[in-house]
Amino acid sequence: DIQMTQSPSSLSASVGDRVTITCRASQSISSYLNWYQQKPGKAPKLLIYAASSLQSGVPSRFSGSGSGTDFTLTISSLQPEDFATYYCQQSYSTPKITFGQGTRLEIK
Amino acid sequence: QLQLQESGPGLVKPSETLSLTCTVSGGSISSSSYYWGWIRQPPGKGLEWIGSIYYSGSTYYNPSLKSRVTISVDTSKNQFSLKLSSVTAADTAVYYCARQSPSVAGYYGMDVWGQGTTVTVSS
């Protein structure tokens, strides 16, 4: 099974900050990497697929990069609505998928 | 606009079987290329993929749950279902259904989710 490890587990930042979250796969997954945002009490929302492609309707301040085993999600200028938990997910072995443990982004 | 809605008992006794249904509206569950999945989230914890099904009936399960999970599809009702047997308190979670959808280039993502339903395992 492919294991996904995110860092950090939690992060404090201020509105306007640039934030980066990393995700590492236990084996090469090419670009088969998705990012989700989840707010309390809500279902996750797909932000980025194929490591760097923005899902329709997602603001351009979100971006993704990486391939192989190392990936990053970057928010260029944090907005109040961006404080949430972010998950990476490998789709290399679709439909058998695995998620990272999540990164909680909190207001400083 | 495609929508998914989970339904089922919110309380299940230990050792019994948890049963949930996901109803798909605004589109057909029989559309090719899509997988239909179940994901759960224990209180305060992360997301765990339970399993997925293709409209043809082919199933794929998380190895850690495989011995207890059955996912089925009813194309006539545009629904797919989850059964998890021999539940314990560790199965208490919010259960989501979701669609695994391919991009033009064939990269899959879970692009449509149900709102989630809370299932508590307790006597």
mmCIF file of N, CA, C and O in Angstrom, chain A residues 53-95:
data_model
loop_
_atom_site.group_PDB
_atom_site.id
_atom_site.type_symbol
_atom_site.label_atom_id
_atom_site.label_comp_id
_atom_site.label_asym_id
_atom_site.label_seq_id
_atom_site.Cartn_x
_atom_site.Cartn_y
_atom_site.Cartn_z
ATOM 1 N N SER A 53 -2.936 20.772 -11.197
ATOM 2 C CA SER A 53 -4.085 21.297 -11.943
ATOM 3 C C SER A 53 -5.160 21.781 -10.984
ATOM 4 O O SER A 53 -5.594 21.036 -10.102
ATOM 5 N N LEU A 54 -5.580 23.019 -11.198
ATOM 6 C CA LEU A 54 -6.570 23.629 -10.317
ATOM 7 C C LEU A 54 -7.972 23.145 -10.693
ATOM 8 O O LEU A 54 -8.363 23.230 -11.866
ATOM 9 N N GLN A 55 -8.691 22.644 -9.703
ATOM 10 C CA GLN A 55 -10.081 22.247 -9.943
ATOM 11 C C GLN A 55 -10.892 23.495 -10.286
ATOM 12 O O GLN A 55 -10.621 24.601 -9.782
ATOM 13 N N SER A 56 -11.892 23.320 -11.126
ATOM 14 C CA SER A 56 -12.740 24.430 -11.542
ATOM 15 C C SER A 56 -13.321 25.165 -10.338
ATOM 16 O O SER A 56 -13.825 24.548 -9.396
ATOM 17 N N GLY A 57 -13.224 26.483 -10.362
ATOM 18 C CA GLY A 57 -13.803 27.299 -9.312
ATOM 19 C C GLY A 57 -12.885 27.575 -8.130
ATOM 20 O O GLY A 57 -13.227 28.358 -7.249
ATOM 21 N N VAL A 58 -11.719 26.955 -8.110
ATOM 22 C CA VAL A 58 -10.785 27.146 -6.995
ATOM 23 C C VAL A 58 -9.938 28.390 -7.265
ATOM 24 O O VAL A 58 -9.402 28.546 -8.368
ATOM 25 N N PRO A 59 -9.793 29.259 -6.278
ATOM 26 C CA PRO A 59 -9.026 30.503 -6.485
ATOM 27 C C PRO A 59 -7.578 30.234 -6.886
ATOM 28 O O PRO A 59 -6.965 29.259 -6.441
ATOM 29 N N SER A 60 -7.044 31.125 -7.670
ATOM 30 C CA SER A 60 -5.693 30.950 -8.214
ATOM 31 C C SER A 60 -4.592 31.135 -7.170
ATOM 32 O O SER A 60 -3.423 30.874 -7.458
ATOM 33 N N ARG A 61 -4.937 31.568 -5.966
ATOM 34 C CA ARG A 61 -3.908 31.662 -4.919
ATOM 35 C C ARG A 61 -3.464 30.260 -4.442
ATOM 36 O O ARG A 61 -2.442 30.141 -3.778
ATOM 37 N N PHE A 62 -4.249 29.253 -4.795
ATOM 38 C CA PHE A 62 -3.863 27.877 -4.499
ATOM 39 C C PHE A 62 -3.040 27.327 -5.672
ATOM 40 O O PHE A 62 -3.418 27.503 -6.837
ATOM 41 N N SER A 63 -1.949 26.675 -5.345
ATOM 42 C CA SER A 63 -1.162 26.032 -6.391
ATOM 43 C C SER A 63 -0.509 24.768 -5.829
ATOM 44 O O SER A 63 -0.285 24.647 -4.619
ATOM 45 N N GLY A 64 -0.232 23.846 -6.719
ATOM 46 C CA GLY A 64 0.414 22.603 -6.323
ATOM 47 C C GLY A 64 1.587 22.309 -7.226
ATOM 48 O O GLY A 64 1.624 22.735 -8.382
ATOM 49 N N SER A 65 2.541 21.597 -6.667
ATOM 50 C CA SER A 65 3.709 21.227 -7.465
ATOM 51 C C SER A 65 4.262 19.900 -6.968
ATOM 52 O O SER A 65 3.871 19.403 -5.901
ATOM 53 N N GLY A 66 5.180 19.353 -7.767
ATOM 54 C CA GLY A 66 5.850 18.121 -7.384
ATOM 55 C C GLY A 66 5.536 16.969 -8.306
ATOM 56 O O GLY A 66 4.593 17.018 -9.101
ATOM 57 N N SER A 67 6.338 15.949 -8.181
ATOM 58 C CA SER A 67 6.119 14.694 -8.897
ATOM 59 C C SER A 67 7.006 13.635 -8.260
ATOM 60 O O SER A 67 7.966 13.970 -7.546
ATOM 61 N N GLY A 68 6.683 12.402 -8.533
ATOM 62 C CA GLY A 68 7.464 11.328 -7.919
ATOM 63 C C GLY A 68 6.988 11.046 -6.504
ATOM 64 O O GLY A 68 5.925 10.453 -6.320
ATOM 65 N N THR A 69 7.743 11.488 -5.516
ATOM 66 C CA THR A 69 7.362 11.235 -4.130
ATOM 67 C C THR A 69 7.125 12.495 -3.302
ATOM 68 O O THR A 69 6.571 12.405 -2.206
ATOM 69 N N ASP A 70 7.532 13.644 -3.794
ATOM 70 C CA ASP A 70 7.449 14.873 -3.001
ATOM 71 C C ASP A 70 6.577 15.934 -3.668
ATOM 72 O O ASP A 70 6.796 16.278 -4.845
ATOM 73 N N PHE A 71 5.647 16.444 -2.890
ATOM 74 C CA PHE A 71 4.645 17.373 -3.417
ATOM 75 C C PHE A 71 4.428 18.525 -2.433
ATOM 76 O O PHE A 71 4.659 18.376 -1.231
ATOM 77 N N THR A 72 3.981 19.650 -2.971
ATOM 78 C CA THR A 72 3.665 20.785 -2.118
ATOM 79 C C THR A 72 2.357 21.436 -2.541
ATOM 80 O O THR A 72 2.019 21.462 -3.729
ATOM 81 N N LEU A 73 1.649 21.953 -1.556
ATOM 82 C CA LEU A 73 0.489 22.811 -1.769
ATOM 83 C C LEU A 73 0.881 24.182 -1.239
ATOM 84 O O LEU A 73 1.346 24.297 -0.105
ATOM 85 N N THR A 74 0.706 25.194 -2.044
ATOM 86 C CA THR A 74 1.044 26.552 -1.648
ATOM 87 C C THR A 74 -0.189 27.437 -1.743
ATOM 88 O O THR A 74 -0.933 27.363 -2.725
ATOM 89 N N ILE A 75 -0.394 28.234 -0.711
ATOM 90 C CA ILE A 75 -1.417 29.285 -0.736
ATOM 91 C C ILE A 75 -0.639 30.597 -0.742
ATOM 92 O O ILE A 75 0.098 30.887 0.213
ATOM 93 N N SER A 76 -0.786 31.368 -1.791
ATOM 94 C CA SER A 76 0.108 32.510 -1.991
ATOM 95 C C SER A 76 -0.172 33.657 -1.028
ATOM 96 O O SER A 76 0.756 34.332 -0.577
ATOM 97 N N SER A 77 -1.428 33.883 -0.704
ATOM 98 C CA SER A 77 -1.797 34.962 0.204
ATOM 99 C C SER A 77 -3.045 34.532 0.957
ATOM 100 O O SER A 77 -4.149 34.579 0.416
ATOM 101 N N LEU A 78 -2.851 34.087 2.187
ATOM 102 C CA LEU A 78 -3.946 33.495 2.949
ATOM 103 C C LEU A 78 -5.122 34.449 3.113
ATOM 104 O O LEU A 78 -4.944 35.631 3.460
ATOM 105 N N GLN A 79 -6.294 33.916 2.890
ATOM 106 C CA GLN A 79 -7.531 34.636 3.130
ATOM 107 C C GLN A 79 -8.251 34.014 4.326
ATOM 108 O O GLN A 79 -8.000 32.847 4.669
ATOM 109 N N PRO A 80 -9.137 34.757 4.957
ATOM 110 C CA PRO A 80 -9.807 34.227 6.160
ATOM 111 C C PRO A 80 -10.504 32.891 5.914
ATOM 112 O O PRO A 80 -10.515 32.028 6.795
ATOM 113 N N GLU A 81 -11.034 32.712 4.716
ATOM 114 C CA GLU A 81 -11.771 31.483 4.416
ATOM 115 C C GLU A 81 -10.860 30.285 4.146
ATOM 116 O O GLU A 81 -11.341 29.172 3.963
ATOM 117 N N ASP A 82 -9.554 30.497 4.152
ATOM 118 C CA ASP A 82 -8.617 29.404 3.864
ATOM 119 C C ASP A 82 -8.227 28.624 5.106
ATOM 120 O O ASP A 82 -7.561 27.585 4.996
ATOM 121 N N PHE A 83 -8.626 29.108 6.270
ATOM 122 C CA PHE A 83 -8.264 28.392 7.489
ATOM 123 C C PHE A 83 -9.135 27.145 7.590
ATOM 124 O O PHE A 83 -10.357 27.214 7.720
ATOM 125 N N ALA A 84 -8.464 26.002 7.490
ATOM 126 C CA ALA A 84 -9.144 24.720 7.330
ATOM 127 C C ALA A 84 -8.087 23.618 7.490
ATOM 128 O O ALA A 84 -6.926 23.901 7.796
ATOM 129 N N THR A 85 -8.515 22.388 7.265
ATOM 130 C CA THR A 85 -7.585 21.265 7.258
ATOM 131 C C THR A 85 -7.401 20.814 5.809
ATOM 132 O O THR A 85 -8.366 20.738 5.047
ATOM 133 N N TYR A 86 -6.150 20.521 5.455
ATOM 134 C CA TYR A 86 -5.815 20.142 4.087
ATOM 135 C C TYR A 86 -5.281 18.711 4.063
ATOM 136 O O TYR A 86 -4.481 18.327 4.922
ATOM 137 N N TYR A 87 -5.748 17.963 3.083
ATOM 138 C CA TYR A 87 -5.333 16.577 2.929
ATOM 139 C C TYR A 87 -4.767 16.348 1.533
ATOM 140 O O TYR A 87 -5.336 16.824 0.545
ATOM 141 N N CYS A 88 -3.675 15.602 1.476
ATOM 142 C CA CYS A 88 -3.238 15.099 0.185
ATOM 143 C C CYS A 88 -3.790 13.677 0.028
ATOM 144 O O CYS A 88 -4.167 13.027 1.011
ATOM 145 N N GLN A 89 -3.837 13.234 -1.216
ATOM 146 C CA GLN A 89 -4.385 11.906 -1.518
ATOM 147 C C GLN A 89 -3.750 11.386 -2.795
ATOM 148 O O GLN A 89 -3.701 12.106 -3.792
ATOM 149 N N GLN A 90 -3.250 10.170 -2.737
ATOM 150 C CA GLN A 90 -2.667 9.604 -3.961
ATOM 151 C C GLN A 90 -3.760 8.928 -4.772
ATOM 152 O O GLN A 90 -4.628 8.252 -4.225
ATOM 153 N N SER A 91 -3.706 9.148 -6.099
ATOM 154 C CA SER A 91 -4.642 8.495 -6.999
ATOM 155 C C SER A 91 -3.913 7.554 -7.951
ATOM 156 O O SER A 91 -4.488 7.114 -8.949
ATOM 157 N N TYR A 92 -2.661 7.254 -7.627
ATOM 158 C CA TYR A 92 -1.860 6.374 -8.470
ATOM 159 C C TYR A 92 -2.499 5.005 -8.599
ATOM 160 O O TYR A 92 -2.482 4.383 -9.656
ATOM 161 N N SER A 93 -3.049 4.514 -7.495
ATOM 162 C CA SER A 93 -3.644 3.182 -7.488
ATOM 163 C C SER A 93 -5.168 3.243 -7.505
ATOM 164 O O SER A 93 -5.841 2.342 -6.993
ATOM 165 N N THR A 94 -5.729 4.292 -8.100
ATOM 166 C CA THR A 94 -7.186 4.436 -8.236
ATOM 167 C C THR A 94 -7.816 3.144 -8.741
ATOM 168 O O THR A 94 -7.292 2.525 -9.671
ATOM 169 N N PRO A 95 -8.944 2.667 -8.166
ATOM 170 C CA PRO A 95 -9.715 3.412 -7.161
ATOM 171 C C PRO A 95 -9.234 3.227 -5.732
ATOM 172 O O PRO A 95 -9.825 3.796 -4.810
#
